[in-house]
Amino acid sequence: MRVAVVGAGLGGLLAAANLLERGYKVDVFEKLPFNGGRFTNFHYKGYEISTGALHMIPHGSKGPLAKMLRKVGAKVEIVDSKPNGTALYRGEEIKVSKKTFPLKSRLKFALYCLKNVFREVKLSELEKNLDEFSAKFLRAFLGWSLSLTPSQLSLSDVYPIYEATYTLGGPGIPIGGCKAVVDALLEVMESYDCRVKREKVRAIRMESYGLSLHFRNTSERFDAVVSDAGPVETYRLAGLNVPKLEESRGIKYSIALKEPLIDHTGVMFTLDTRRICGVNQVTNADPNLGERHFLMAHQPMITSNVKFEIAEGLKDLKEILKGYEYEVLVIQSFSDGWPVNRARAGRDCSNETPVKGLYMVGDGAKGEDIEVDGIAIGIERVVKEIEKEVEKR
Ligand SMILES: Cc1cc2nc3c(=O)[nH]c(=O)nc-3n(C[C@H](O)[C@H](O)[C@H](O)COP(=O)(O)OP(=O)(O)OC[C@H]3O[C@@H](n4cnc5c(N)ncnc54)[C@H](O)[C@@H]3O)c2cc1C
């Protein structure tokens, strides 16, 4: 069985390592000059600036990604966050646990869950009924983790994520940042003699014998194709009607700090801000990620005016970092085909496509969890589907 993987983002590399481990012959094609897509880092001014992710794995060493990395033999050390999160509220940093939220708001949340788990009632309805701290925390949490606001989400969109967080716990930081995960997967692939090929896939066609991939001047035959290019690009390549997906957009700030702002490895959610929803100081988990203290801040894009959004974010940073000596190293905005998430939370596409033998993995085709942990769940499904196909032959 010969399988092609389109794209060497985290989804593509993880899928490739899984398929190789199960004995398939795999070819990976990537159009960019580097691997890892939105989950790798570049060294800049002494700091490991990530191409996308905030150097965090949503459920740390206990989540589906960590489990899958161990299974394929990818060696990555993950530092689980301790505590999972704190909140900066009225100038004070508060440790967040269940008890931080007033009992009345907790009861309202439970009631809202019971009433609306299968209904399309927006979280803004819940937000209205909460005390100020809980409402602001809800907004910051959704903005940080999903780049969305309560009015864009209903409980059914986020319930699987809430459940997974409750059972598996909060985030972790891989030693070496996102790139360490990518490098470990490339090493696994190399042990099977599989290296990424620098080729842009221009079309995917269904043929009598299976599928063919088309490049600038050549084409190759495969039994199955796993695409990490996202639903829109995958459907376009296959000549299908492109699905309408609403991406979530955001802005990320990489900041060098002379003195530390926080003393832990978790996220500090910022509750009294215009845009910035939280910060993490990744050098607390891995000092080699920066020459000094390395802080990352994230905000959703509320309007489509990038300049305005950045101006609002920078005002927030000025307030959060009042009295600190800092340098904003890089500001990255994520939208228009290179977003935070290709599909809004809870709206990912199926891993299967209308074309037999063509599957999708990665962002936009995640399983019932968040970000790279959701990607791992989707890949597990695709590998099972391919195995079923092989058994039928
Ligand atoms: C600001 C920000 C913060 C985030 N924070 C986190 C976080 O802390 N933790 C977390 O888990 N997730 C986070 N995410 C999300 C995470 O980065 C993504 O879910 C993940 O990187 C997506 O991986 P992917 O492989 O699905 O897609 P991509 O990384 O987009 O990879 C797709 C690859 O396919 C290639 N490709 C596309 N078309 C073709 C073609 N025709 N031919 C060949 N190659 C092609 C692309 O060049 C790319 O390399 C964040 C994202 C952003 C933007």
Coordinates of C-alpha atoms and ligand atoms in Angstrom, one line a residue, residues 5-13 29-32 34-40 50-58 65 144-145 147 178 197 199-203 215 227-230 233 236-237 248 250-252 280 298 332 334 337-342 361-364 366 370-373 375, ligand 1:
V5 CA 0.8 12.8 2.4
V6 CA 0.2 16.3 1.2
G7 CA 1.7 18.9 3.5
A8 CA 4.4 18.5 6.2
G9 CA 2.6 20.5 8.9
L10 CA 2.2 18.8 12.3
G11 CA -0.8 16.9 10.9
G12 CA 1.0 15.6 7.9
L13 CA 4.2 14.5 9.8
F29 CA 5.1 16.4 -0.2
E30 CA 5.6 20.0 1.1
K31 CA 5.4 23.2 -0.9
L32 CA 7.3 25.4 1.6
F34 CA 10.5 24.3 5.8
N35 CA 8.6 21.6 7.7
G36 CA 6.1 22.0 10.5
G37 CA 3.7 24.6 9.0
R38 CA 2.2 26.5 11.9
F39 CA 3.9 24.3 14.5
T40 CA 7.6 25.0 14.3
S50 CA 7.0 30.0 16.6
T51 CA 5.4 30.1 13.2
G52 CA 2.0 29.7 14.8
A53 CA 1.4 27.9 18.1
L54 CA 2.2 29.4 21.5
H55 CA 4.6 26.5 22.2
M56 CA 1.9 24.7 24.0
I57 CA 0.3 21.3 23.7
P58 CA -3.3 21.6 25.0
L65 CA -0.8 14.0 20.9
W144 CA -6.9 32.6 24.2
S145 CA -7.7 29.0 23.3
S147 CA -9.6 33.0 19.2
C178 CA 7.0 23.3 18.7
K197 CA 9.9 16.1 -0.8
E199 CA 6.9 19.7 -4.1
K200 CA 3.7 21.6 -4.4
V201 CA 0.8 19.3 -5.1
R202 CA -1.2 20.9 -7.9
A203 CA -4.1 18.4 -8.3
F215 CA 3.1 18.3 -9.7
S227 CA -4.1 15.6 2.9
D228 CA -2.9 18.0 5.6
A229 CA -3.5 21.0 3.3
G230 CA -6.9 21.9 5.0
E233 CA -7.2 23.5 -0.4
R236 CA -9.9 22.5 -4.6
L237 CA -7.0 20.1 -5.5
S248 CA -10.7 31.8 13.5
G250 CA -5.8 36.0 15.8
I251 CA -2.7 38.0 16.6
K252 CA 0.3 36.8 18.5
N280 CA 2.6 32.5 28.8
H298 CA -2.4 36.2 22.1
Q332 CA 2.2 38.0 13.7
F334 CA -3.2 35.0 11.4
G337 CA -5.7 30.9 4.6
W338 CA -3.1 31.0 7.3
P339 CA -5.4 31.4 10.3
V340 CA -5.3 30.2 14.0
N341 CA -7.9 27.5 13.1
R342 CA -9.2 26.7 9.7
V361 CA -6.0 15.3 8.6
G362 CA -4.9 18.3 10.6
D363 CA -6.5 21.6 11.3
G364 CA -10.0 21.8 9.8
K366 CA -9.7 17.6 13.8
I370 CA -8.6 21.2 20.7
E371 CA -5.7 22.1 18.4
V372 CA -2.9 19.6 18.1
D373 CA -4.6 17.1 20.5
I375 CA -5.4 16.7 15.2
Ligands
LIG1 C1 -1.3 32.2 16.8 C2 -1.6 30.7 16.9 C3 -1.5 30.1 18.2 C4 -1.7 28.8 18.3 N1 -1.4 28.2 19.5 C5 -1.5 26.8 19.6 C6 -1.0 26.2 20.8 O1 -0.4 26.8 21.7 N2 -1.1 24.9 20.8 C7 -1.7 24.1 19.8 O2 -1.8 22.9 20.0 N3 -2.1 24.7 18.7 C8 -2.0 26.0 18.5 N4 -2.3 26.6 17.4 C9 -2.9 25.8 16.3 C10 -1.8 25.0 15.6 O3 -0.7 25.8 15.3 C11 -2.4 24.3 14.4 O4 -3.6 23.6 14.8 C12 -1.4 23.3 13.8 O5 -0.1 23.8 13.6 C13 -2.0 22.9 12.4 O6 -1.2 22.0 11.8 P1 -1.6 21.4 10.4 O7 -0.6 20.4 10.0 O8 -3.0 20.9 10.4 O9 -1.6 22.6 9.4 P2 -0.3 23.6 8.8 O10 0.6 23.8 9.9 O11 -1.0 24.7 8.2 O12 0.3 22.6 7.8 C14 -0.1 22.4 6.5 C15 1.0 22.2 5.6 O13 0.6 21.8 4.3 C16 1.4 22.5 3.3 N5 0.6 22.5 2.0 C17 -0.6 23.2 1.8 N6 -1.0 23.0 0.5 C18 0.0 22.2 -0.1 C19 0.1 21.7 -1.4 N7 -0.7 22.0 -2.4 N8 1.3 21.0 -1.7 C20 2.2 20.7 -0.7 N9 2.1 21.2 0.6 C21 1.0 21.9 0.9 C22 1.6 23.9 3.9 O14 2.7 24.5 3.3 C23 1.9 23.5 5.4 O15 3.2 23.2 5.7 C24 -2.1 28.0 17.2 C25 -2.2 28.6 15.9 C26 -1.9 29.9 15.8 C27 -1.9 30.5 14.4

